[in-house]
Short mmCIF file of C-alpha atoms in Angstrom, two decimals:
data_model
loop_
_atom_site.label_atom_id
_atom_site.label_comp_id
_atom_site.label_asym_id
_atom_site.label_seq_id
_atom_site.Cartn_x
_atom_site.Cartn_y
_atom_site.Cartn_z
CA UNK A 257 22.47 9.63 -25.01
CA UNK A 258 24.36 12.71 -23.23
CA UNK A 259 23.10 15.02 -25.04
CA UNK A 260 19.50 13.64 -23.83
CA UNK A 261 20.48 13.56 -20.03
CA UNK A 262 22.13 17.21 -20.57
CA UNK A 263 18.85 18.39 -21.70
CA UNK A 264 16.64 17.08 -19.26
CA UNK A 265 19.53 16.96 -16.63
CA UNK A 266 20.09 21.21 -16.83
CA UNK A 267 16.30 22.40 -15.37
CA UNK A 268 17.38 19.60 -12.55
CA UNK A 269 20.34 20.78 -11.78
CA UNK A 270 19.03 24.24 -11.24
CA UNK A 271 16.82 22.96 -9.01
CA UNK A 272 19.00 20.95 -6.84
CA UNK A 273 21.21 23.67 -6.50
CA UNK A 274 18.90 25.84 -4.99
CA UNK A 275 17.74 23.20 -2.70
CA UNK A 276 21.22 22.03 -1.35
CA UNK A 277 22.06 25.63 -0.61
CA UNK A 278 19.28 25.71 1.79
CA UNK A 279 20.13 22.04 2.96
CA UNK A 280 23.99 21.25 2.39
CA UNK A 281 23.79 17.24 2.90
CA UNK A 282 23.11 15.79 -0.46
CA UNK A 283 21.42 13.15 0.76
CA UNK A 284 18.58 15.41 2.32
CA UNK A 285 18.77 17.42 -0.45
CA UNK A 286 17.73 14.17 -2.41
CA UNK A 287 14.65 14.33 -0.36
CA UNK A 288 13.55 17.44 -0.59
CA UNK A 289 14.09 17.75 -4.58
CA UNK A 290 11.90 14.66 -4.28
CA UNK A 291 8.62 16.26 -2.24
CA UNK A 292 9.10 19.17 -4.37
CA UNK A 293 9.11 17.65 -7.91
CA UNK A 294 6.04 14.63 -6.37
CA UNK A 295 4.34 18.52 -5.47
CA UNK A 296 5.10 19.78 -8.74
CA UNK A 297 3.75 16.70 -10.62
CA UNK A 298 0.74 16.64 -7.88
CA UNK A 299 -2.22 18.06 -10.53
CA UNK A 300 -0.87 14.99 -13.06
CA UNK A 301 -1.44 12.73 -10.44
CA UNK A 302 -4.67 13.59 -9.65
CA UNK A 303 -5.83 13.94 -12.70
CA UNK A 304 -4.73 10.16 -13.37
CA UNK A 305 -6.05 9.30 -10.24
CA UNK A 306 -9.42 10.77 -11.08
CA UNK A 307 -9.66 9.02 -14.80
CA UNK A 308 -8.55 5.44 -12.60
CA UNK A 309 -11.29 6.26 -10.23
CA UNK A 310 -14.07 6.94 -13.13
CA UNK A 311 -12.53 3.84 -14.87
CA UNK A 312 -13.90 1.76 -11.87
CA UNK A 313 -17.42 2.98 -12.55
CA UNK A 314 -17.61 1.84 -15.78
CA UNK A 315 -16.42 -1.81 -14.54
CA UNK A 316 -19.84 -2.90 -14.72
CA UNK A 317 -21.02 -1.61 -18.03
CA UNK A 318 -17.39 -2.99 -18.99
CA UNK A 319 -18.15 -6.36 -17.98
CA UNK A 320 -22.29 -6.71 -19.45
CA UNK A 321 -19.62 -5.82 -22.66
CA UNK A 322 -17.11 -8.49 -21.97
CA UNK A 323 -19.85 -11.08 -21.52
CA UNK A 324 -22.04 -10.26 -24.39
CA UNK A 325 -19.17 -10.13 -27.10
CA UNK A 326 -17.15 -12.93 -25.54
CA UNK A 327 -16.54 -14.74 -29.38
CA UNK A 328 -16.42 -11.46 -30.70
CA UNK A 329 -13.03 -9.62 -30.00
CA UNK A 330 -13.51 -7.15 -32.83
CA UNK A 331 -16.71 -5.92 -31.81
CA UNK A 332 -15.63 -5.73 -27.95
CA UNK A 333 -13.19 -3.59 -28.86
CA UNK A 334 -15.07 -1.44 -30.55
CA UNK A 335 -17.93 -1.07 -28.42
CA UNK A 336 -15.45 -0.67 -25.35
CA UNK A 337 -14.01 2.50 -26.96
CA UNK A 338 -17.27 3.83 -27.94
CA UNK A 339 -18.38 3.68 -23.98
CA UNK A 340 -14.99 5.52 -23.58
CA UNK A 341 -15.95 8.00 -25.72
CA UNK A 342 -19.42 8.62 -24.68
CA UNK A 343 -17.74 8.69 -20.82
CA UNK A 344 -15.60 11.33 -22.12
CA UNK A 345 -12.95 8.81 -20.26
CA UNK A 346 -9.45 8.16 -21.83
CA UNK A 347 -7.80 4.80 -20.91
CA UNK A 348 -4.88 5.19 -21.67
CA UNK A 349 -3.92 8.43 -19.55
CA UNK A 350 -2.70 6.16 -16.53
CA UNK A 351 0.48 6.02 -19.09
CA UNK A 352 1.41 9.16 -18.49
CA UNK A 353 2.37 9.09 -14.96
CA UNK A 354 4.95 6.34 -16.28
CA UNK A 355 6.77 8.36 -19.05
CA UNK A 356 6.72 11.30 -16.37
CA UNK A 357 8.81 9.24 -14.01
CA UNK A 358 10.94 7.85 -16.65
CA UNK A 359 11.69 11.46 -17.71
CA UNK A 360 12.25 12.27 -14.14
CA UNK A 361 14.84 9.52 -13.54
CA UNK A 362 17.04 10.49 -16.55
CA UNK A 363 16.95 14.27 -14.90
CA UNK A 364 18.14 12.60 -11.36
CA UNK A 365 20.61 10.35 -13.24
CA UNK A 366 22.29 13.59 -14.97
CA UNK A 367 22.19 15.21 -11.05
CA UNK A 368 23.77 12.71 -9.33
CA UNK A 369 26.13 11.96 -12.06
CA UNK A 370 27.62 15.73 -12.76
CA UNK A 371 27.32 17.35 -9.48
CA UNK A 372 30.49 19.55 -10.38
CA UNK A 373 28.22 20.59 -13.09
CA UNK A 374 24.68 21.39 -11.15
CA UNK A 375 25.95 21.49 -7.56
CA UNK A 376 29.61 23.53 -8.04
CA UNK A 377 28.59 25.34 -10.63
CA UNK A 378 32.41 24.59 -12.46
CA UNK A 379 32.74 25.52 -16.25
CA UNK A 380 33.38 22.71 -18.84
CA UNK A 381 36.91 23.33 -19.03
CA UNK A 382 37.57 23.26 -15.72
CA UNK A 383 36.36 19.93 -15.71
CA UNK A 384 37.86 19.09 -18.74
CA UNK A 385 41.41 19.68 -17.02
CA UNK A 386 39.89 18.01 -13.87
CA UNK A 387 39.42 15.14 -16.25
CA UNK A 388 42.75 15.05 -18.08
CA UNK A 389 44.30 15.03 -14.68
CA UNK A 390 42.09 12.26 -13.45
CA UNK A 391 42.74 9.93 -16.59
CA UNK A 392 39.46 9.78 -17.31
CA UNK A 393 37.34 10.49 -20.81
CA UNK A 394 35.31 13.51 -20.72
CA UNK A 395 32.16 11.41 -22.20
CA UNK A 396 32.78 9.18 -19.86
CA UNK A 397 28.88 10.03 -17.73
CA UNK A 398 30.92 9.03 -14.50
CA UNK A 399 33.79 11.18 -15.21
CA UNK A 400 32.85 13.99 -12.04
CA UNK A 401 32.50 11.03 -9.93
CA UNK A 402 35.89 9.85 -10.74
CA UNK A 403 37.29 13.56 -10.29
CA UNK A 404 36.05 13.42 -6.94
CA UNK A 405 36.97 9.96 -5.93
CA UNK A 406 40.59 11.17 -7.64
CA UNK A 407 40.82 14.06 -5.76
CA UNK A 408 39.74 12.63 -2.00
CA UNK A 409 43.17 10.11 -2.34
CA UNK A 410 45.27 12.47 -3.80
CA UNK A 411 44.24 16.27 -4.00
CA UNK A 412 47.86 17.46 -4.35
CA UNK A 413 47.38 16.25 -8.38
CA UNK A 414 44.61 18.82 -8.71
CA UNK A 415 46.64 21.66 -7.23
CA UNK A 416 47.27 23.46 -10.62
CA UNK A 417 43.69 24.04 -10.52
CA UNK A 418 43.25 26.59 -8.04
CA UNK A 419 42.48 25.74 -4.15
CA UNK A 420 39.36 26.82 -4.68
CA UNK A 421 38.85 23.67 -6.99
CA UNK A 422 40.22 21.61 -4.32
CA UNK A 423 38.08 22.86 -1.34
CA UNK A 424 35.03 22.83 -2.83
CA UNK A 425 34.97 19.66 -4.09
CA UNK A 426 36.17 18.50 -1.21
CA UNK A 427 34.31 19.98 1.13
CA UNK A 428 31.02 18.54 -0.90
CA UNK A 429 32.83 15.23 -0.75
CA UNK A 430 31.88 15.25 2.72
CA UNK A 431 28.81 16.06 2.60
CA UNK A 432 28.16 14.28 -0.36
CA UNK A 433 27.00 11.23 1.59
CA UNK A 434 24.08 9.22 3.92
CA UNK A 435 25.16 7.77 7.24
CA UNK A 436 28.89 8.63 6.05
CA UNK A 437 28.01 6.65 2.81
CA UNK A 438 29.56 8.01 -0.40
CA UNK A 439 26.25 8.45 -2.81
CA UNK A 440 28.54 9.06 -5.66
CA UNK A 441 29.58 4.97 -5.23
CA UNK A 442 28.40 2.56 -7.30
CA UNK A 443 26.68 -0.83 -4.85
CA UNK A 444 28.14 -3.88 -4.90
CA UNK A 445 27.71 -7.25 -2.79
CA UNK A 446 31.14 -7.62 -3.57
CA UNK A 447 33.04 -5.22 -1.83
CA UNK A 448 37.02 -5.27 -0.99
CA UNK A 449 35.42 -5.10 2.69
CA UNK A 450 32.24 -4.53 4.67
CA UNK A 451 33.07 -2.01 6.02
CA UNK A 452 29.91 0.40 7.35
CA UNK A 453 30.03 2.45 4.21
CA UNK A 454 30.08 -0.56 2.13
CA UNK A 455 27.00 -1.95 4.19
CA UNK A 456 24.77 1.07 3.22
CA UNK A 457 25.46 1.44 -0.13
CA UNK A 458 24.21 -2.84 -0.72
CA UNK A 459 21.05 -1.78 1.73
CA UNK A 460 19.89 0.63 -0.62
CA UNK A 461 19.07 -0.99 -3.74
CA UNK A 462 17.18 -3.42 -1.94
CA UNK A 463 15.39 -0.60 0.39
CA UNK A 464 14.84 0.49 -3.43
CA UNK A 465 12.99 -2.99 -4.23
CA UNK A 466 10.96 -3.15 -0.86
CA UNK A 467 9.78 0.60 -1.53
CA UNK A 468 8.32 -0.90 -5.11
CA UNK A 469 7.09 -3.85 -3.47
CA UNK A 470 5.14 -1.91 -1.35
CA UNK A 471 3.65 0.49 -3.82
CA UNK A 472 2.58 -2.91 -6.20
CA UNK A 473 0.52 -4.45 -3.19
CA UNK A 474 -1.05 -1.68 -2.02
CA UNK A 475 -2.29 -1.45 -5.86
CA UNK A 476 -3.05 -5.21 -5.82
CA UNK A 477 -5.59 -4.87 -2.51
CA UNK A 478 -6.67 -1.55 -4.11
CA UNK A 479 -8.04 -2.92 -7.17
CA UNK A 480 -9.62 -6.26 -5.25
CA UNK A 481 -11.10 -3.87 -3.13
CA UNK A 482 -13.10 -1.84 -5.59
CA UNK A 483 -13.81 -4.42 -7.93
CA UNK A 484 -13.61 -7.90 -6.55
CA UNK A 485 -15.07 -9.26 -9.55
CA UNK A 486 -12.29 -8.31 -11.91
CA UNK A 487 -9.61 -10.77 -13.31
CA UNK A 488 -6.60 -9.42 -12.20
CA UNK A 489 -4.67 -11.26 -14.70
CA UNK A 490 -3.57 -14.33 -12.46
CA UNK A 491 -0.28 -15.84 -12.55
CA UNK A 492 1.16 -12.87 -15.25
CA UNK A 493 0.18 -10.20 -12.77
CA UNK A 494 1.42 -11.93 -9.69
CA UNK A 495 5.04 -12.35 -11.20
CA UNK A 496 4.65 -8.76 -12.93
CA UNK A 497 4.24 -7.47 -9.16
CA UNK A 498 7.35 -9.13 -8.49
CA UNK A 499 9.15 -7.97 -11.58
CA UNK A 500 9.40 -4.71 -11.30
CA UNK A 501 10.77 -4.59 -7.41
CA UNK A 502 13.75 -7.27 -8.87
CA UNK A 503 14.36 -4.88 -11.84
CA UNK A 504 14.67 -1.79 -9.21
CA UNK A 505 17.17 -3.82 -7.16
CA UNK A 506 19.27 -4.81 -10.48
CA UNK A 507 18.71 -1.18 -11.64
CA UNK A 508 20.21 0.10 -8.12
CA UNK A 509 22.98 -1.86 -8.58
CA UNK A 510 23.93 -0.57 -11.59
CA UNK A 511 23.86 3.41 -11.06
CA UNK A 512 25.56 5.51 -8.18
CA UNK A 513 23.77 5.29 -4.55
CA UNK A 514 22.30 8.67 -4.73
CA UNK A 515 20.00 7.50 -7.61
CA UNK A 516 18.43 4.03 -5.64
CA UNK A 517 18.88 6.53 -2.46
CA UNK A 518 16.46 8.69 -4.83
CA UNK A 519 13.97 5.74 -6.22
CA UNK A 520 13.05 4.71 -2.72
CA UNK A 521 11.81 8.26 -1.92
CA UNK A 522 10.77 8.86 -4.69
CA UNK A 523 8.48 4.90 -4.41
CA UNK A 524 7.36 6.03 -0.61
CA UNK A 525 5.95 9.33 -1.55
CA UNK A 526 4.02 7.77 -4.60
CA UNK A 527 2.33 5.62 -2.11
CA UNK A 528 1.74 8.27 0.66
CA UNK A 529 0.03 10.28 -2.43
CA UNK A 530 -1.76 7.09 -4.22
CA UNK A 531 -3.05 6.54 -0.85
CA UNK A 532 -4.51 9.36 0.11
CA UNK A 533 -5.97 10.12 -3.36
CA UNK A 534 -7.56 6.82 -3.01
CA UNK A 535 -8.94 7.66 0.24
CA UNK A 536 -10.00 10.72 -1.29
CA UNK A 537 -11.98 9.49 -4.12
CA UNK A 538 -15.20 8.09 -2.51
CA UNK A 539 -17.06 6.21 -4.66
CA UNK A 540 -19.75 9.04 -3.63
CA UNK A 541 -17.60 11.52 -4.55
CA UNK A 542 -16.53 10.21 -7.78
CA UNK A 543 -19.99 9.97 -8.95
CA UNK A 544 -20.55 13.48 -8.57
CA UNK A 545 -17.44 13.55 -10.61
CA UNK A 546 -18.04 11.66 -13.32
CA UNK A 547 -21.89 13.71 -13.88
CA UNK A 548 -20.04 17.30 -13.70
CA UNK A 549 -17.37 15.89 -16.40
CA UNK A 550 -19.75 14.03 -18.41
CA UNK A 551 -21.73 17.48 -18.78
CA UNK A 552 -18.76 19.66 -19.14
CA UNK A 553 -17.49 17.00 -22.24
CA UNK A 554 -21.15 17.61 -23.55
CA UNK A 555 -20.89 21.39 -23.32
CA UNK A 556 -17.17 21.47 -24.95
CA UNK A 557 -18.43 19.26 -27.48
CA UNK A 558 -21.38 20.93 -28.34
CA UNK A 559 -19.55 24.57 -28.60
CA UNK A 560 -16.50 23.04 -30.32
CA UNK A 561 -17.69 20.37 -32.71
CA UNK A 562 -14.72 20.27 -34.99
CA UNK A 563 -12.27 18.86 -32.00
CA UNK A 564 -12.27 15.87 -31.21
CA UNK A 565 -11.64 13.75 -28.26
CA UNK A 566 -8.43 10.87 -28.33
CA UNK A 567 -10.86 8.21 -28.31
CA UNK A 568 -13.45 9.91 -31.03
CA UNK A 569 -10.04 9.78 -33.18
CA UNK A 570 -9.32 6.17 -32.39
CA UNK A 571 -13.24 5.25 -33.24
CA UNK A 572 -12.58 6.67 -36.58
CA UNK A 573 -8.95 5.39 -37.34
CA UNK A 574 -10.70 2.19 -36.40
CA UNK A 575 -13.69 2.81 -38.56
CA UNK A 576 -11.08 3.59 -41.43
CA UNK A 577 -9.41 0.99 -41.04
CA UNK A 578 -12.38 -1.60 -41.47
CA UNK A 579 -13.51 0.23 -44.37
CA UNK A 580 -9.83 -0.16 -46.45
CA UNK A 581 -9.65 -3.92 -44.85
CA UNK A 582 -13.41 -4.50 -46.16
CA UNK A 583 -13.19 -2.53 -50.04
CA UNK A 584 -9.86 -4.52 -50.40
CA UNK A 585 -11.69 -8.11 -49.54
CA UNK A 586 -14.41 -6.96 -51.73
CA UNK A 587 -15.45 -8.93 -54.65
CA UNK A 588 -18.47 -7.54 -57.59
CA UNK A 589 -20.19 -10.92 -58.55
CA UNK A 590 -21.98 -10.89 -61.92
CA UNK A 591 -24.98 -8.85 -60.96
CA UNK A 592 -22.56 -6.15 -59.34
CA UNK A 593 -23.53 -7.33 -55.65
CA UNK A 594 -20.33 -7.16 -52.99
CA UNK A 595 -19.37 -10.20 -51.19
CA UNK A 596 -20.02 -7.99 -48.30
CA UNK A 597 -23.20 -7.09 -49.15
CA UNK A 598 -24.30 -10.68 -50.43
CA UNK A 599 -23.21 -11.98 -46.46
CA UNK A 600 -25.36 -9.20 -44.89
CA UNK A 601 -27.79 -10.12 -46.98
CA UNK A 602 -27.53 -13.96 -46.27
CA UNK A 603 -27.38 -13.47 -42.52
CA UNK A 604 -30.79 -11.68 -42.89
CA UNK A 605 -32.43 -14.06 -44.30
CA UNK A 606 -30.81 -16.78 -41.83
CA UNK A 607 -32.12 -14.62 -39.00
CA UNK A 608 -35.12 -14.07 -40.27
CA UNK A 609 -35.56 -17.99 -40.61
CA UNK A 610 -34.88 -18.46 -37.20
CA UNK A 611 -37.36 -15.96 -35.67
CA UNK A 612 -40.22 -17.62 -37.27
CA UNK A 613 -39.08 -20.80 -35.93
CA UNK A 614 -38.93 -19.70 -32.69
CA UNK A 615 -42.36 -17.96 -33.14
CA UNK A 616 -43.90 -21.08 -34.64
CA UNK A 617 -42.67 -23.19 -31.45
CA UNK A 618 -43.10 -20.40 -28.63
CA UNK A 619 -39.27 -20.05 -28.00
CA UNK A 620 -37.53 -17.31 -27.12
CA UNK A 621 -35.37 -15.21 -29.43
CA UNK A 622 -32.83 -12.49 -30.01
CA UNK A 623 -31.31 -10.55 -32.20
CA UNK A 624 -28.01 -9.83 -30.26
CA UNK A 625 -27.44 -13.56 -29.63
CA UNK A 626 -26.86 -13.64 -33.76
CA UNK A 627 -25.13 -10.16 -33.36
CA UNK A 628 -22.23 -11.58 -32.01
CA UNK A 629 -21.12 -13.77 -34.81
#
């Protein structure tokens, strides 16, 4: 697991270094890394945004589907993905923004955790004897945290390592802070005091949870909003919307400050950008959209017919998949006829005997209403 937060952690910490020598309080520097990566990650989002916003144009067609294979799950399926496929429309791309801020927090976490490492710029050994002097393990992810939380009570033990050691870490000690709040601390609602510092570091895990509160209703009213006929999954959605806020609150409380000082940024910015993207994509808008990407799929198709789309791969894995599921349930009766075969052949006849009842007796009658079986 440290190897992991080194990797992603070392492109961070480049960054962050740059931007807290232009702005020397961590805690703004926190901000700004956080605008500049939501800036970086900008053509992701939109790109989402745009396949969410196309999504809701197919709600219709979505729901004639849901209504006409209602006893048929298979089929639903099936048909859905082809109407994915023909949209040139992946579902499953609003997954991605996820994993990217997943990725992003383990970056943050390395940040906040080593900023001897990222910030200071000190060599592993240096903190290695910083360590040793410290009592604390050098796998220990905490262990720069400690150094500095060492060092601010007694900074005469670290003497052997150069003043320069000593002022610079604790001159970013200082400023290492929001309101005069260490970030480097760990929350806790049960502090030896409340004192101010100790206030502000239990606000901000639940400033964290209000920030993700926010961000889940605004995507609640969105979706009523554009489709006010979808099921929005009842009682399961309601409490997921509820979830996720508690799990950033326990989450907070679990990592230094800087990191729930980071997630609440990090949750207002998502909505300042969901929100304007939204505003953005007009449903007249997005239908001009959808035609220019429906045509340029056709084109790219056409010129490159040996790629395929994700969801012209998942029609055939499916399509495989029946195939082995059907040749294993198969079954050659005596005259070499498939118990496949002999079913299809049975429900045509059984259809067959219904449409000239229906014809005899001037009812009406369709083939999908036997198609759904």
């Amino acid at each position: 697991m440290n190897a992991l937060y080194d990797i992603i952690g070392i492109p961070f910490g480049y960054l962050m270094k740059i931007i807290n020598s232009l702005f020397p309080n961590y805690a703004v520097s926190i901000i700004i890394f956080t605008i500049v990566t939501k800036l970086i990650l900008f053509p992701v989002n939109y790109k989402t945004q745009k396949n969410s916003a196309r999504m809701q144009l197919l709600n219709p067609k979505l729901e004639k589907l849901r209504k006409s294979y209602a006893n048929n799950p298979q089929k639903l399926q099936e048909e859905q993905q082809k109407l994915y496929a023909e949209e040139g429309i992946n579902p499953m791309a609003s997954c991605l923004p996820a994993f990217i801020q997943m990725f992003l927090l383990f970056g943050v976490l390395d940040v906040v955790y080593k900023p001897l490492t990222h910030i200071l710029d000190f060599s592993k050994s240096v903190i290695s004897d910083a360590c040793a002097i410290a009592g604390v393990r050098t796998n220990d992810l905490r262990c720069e945290l400690r150094i500095m939380s060492a060092l601010d009570k007694e900074s005469s033990k670290f003497a052997e390592l150069g003043s320069n050691f000593v002022d610079q870490v604790s001159d970013f000690s200082k400023r290492f802070t929001v309101f005069g709040a260490n970030l480097g601390k760990v929350p806790t609602l049960h502090p030896e005091s409340w004192t101010k510092e100790a206030v502000i570091l239990a606000m901000i895990p639940f400033c964290a949870g209000i920030a993700q509160l926010l961000v889940s209703f605004y995507t609640q009213i969105h979706q009523k909003k554009v489709n006010p006929n979808a099921q929005m999954g009842g009682g399961c959605m309601t409490a997921m919307m509820y979830i996720f806020p508690l799990i950033s609150v326990w989450f907070a409380f679990e990592v230094p400050a800087g990191v729930g000082f980071y997630w609440i940024w990090s949750s207002l910015f998502s909505f300042l950008i969901t929100f304007a993207l939204n505003q953005y994509f007009s449903i007249e808008r997005i239908t001009k959209i959808n035609e220019a990407e429906k045509e340029k799929a056709r084109i790219y198709a056409e010129k490159h017919p040996e790629k395929k789309t994700f969801m012209q791969r998942m029609l055939e894995q499916q399509a495989l998949l029946e195939q082995q599921q059907n040749g294993g349930q198969r079954r050659s009766d005596k005259n070499g006829v498939s118990r496949s075969e002999m079913n299809k052949y049975n429900r045509e006849k059984i259809n067959e005997a219904r449409r000239r009842m229906a014809e005899k007796y001037g009812d009406d009658y369709s083939d999908d209403d036997n198609n759904e079986d």
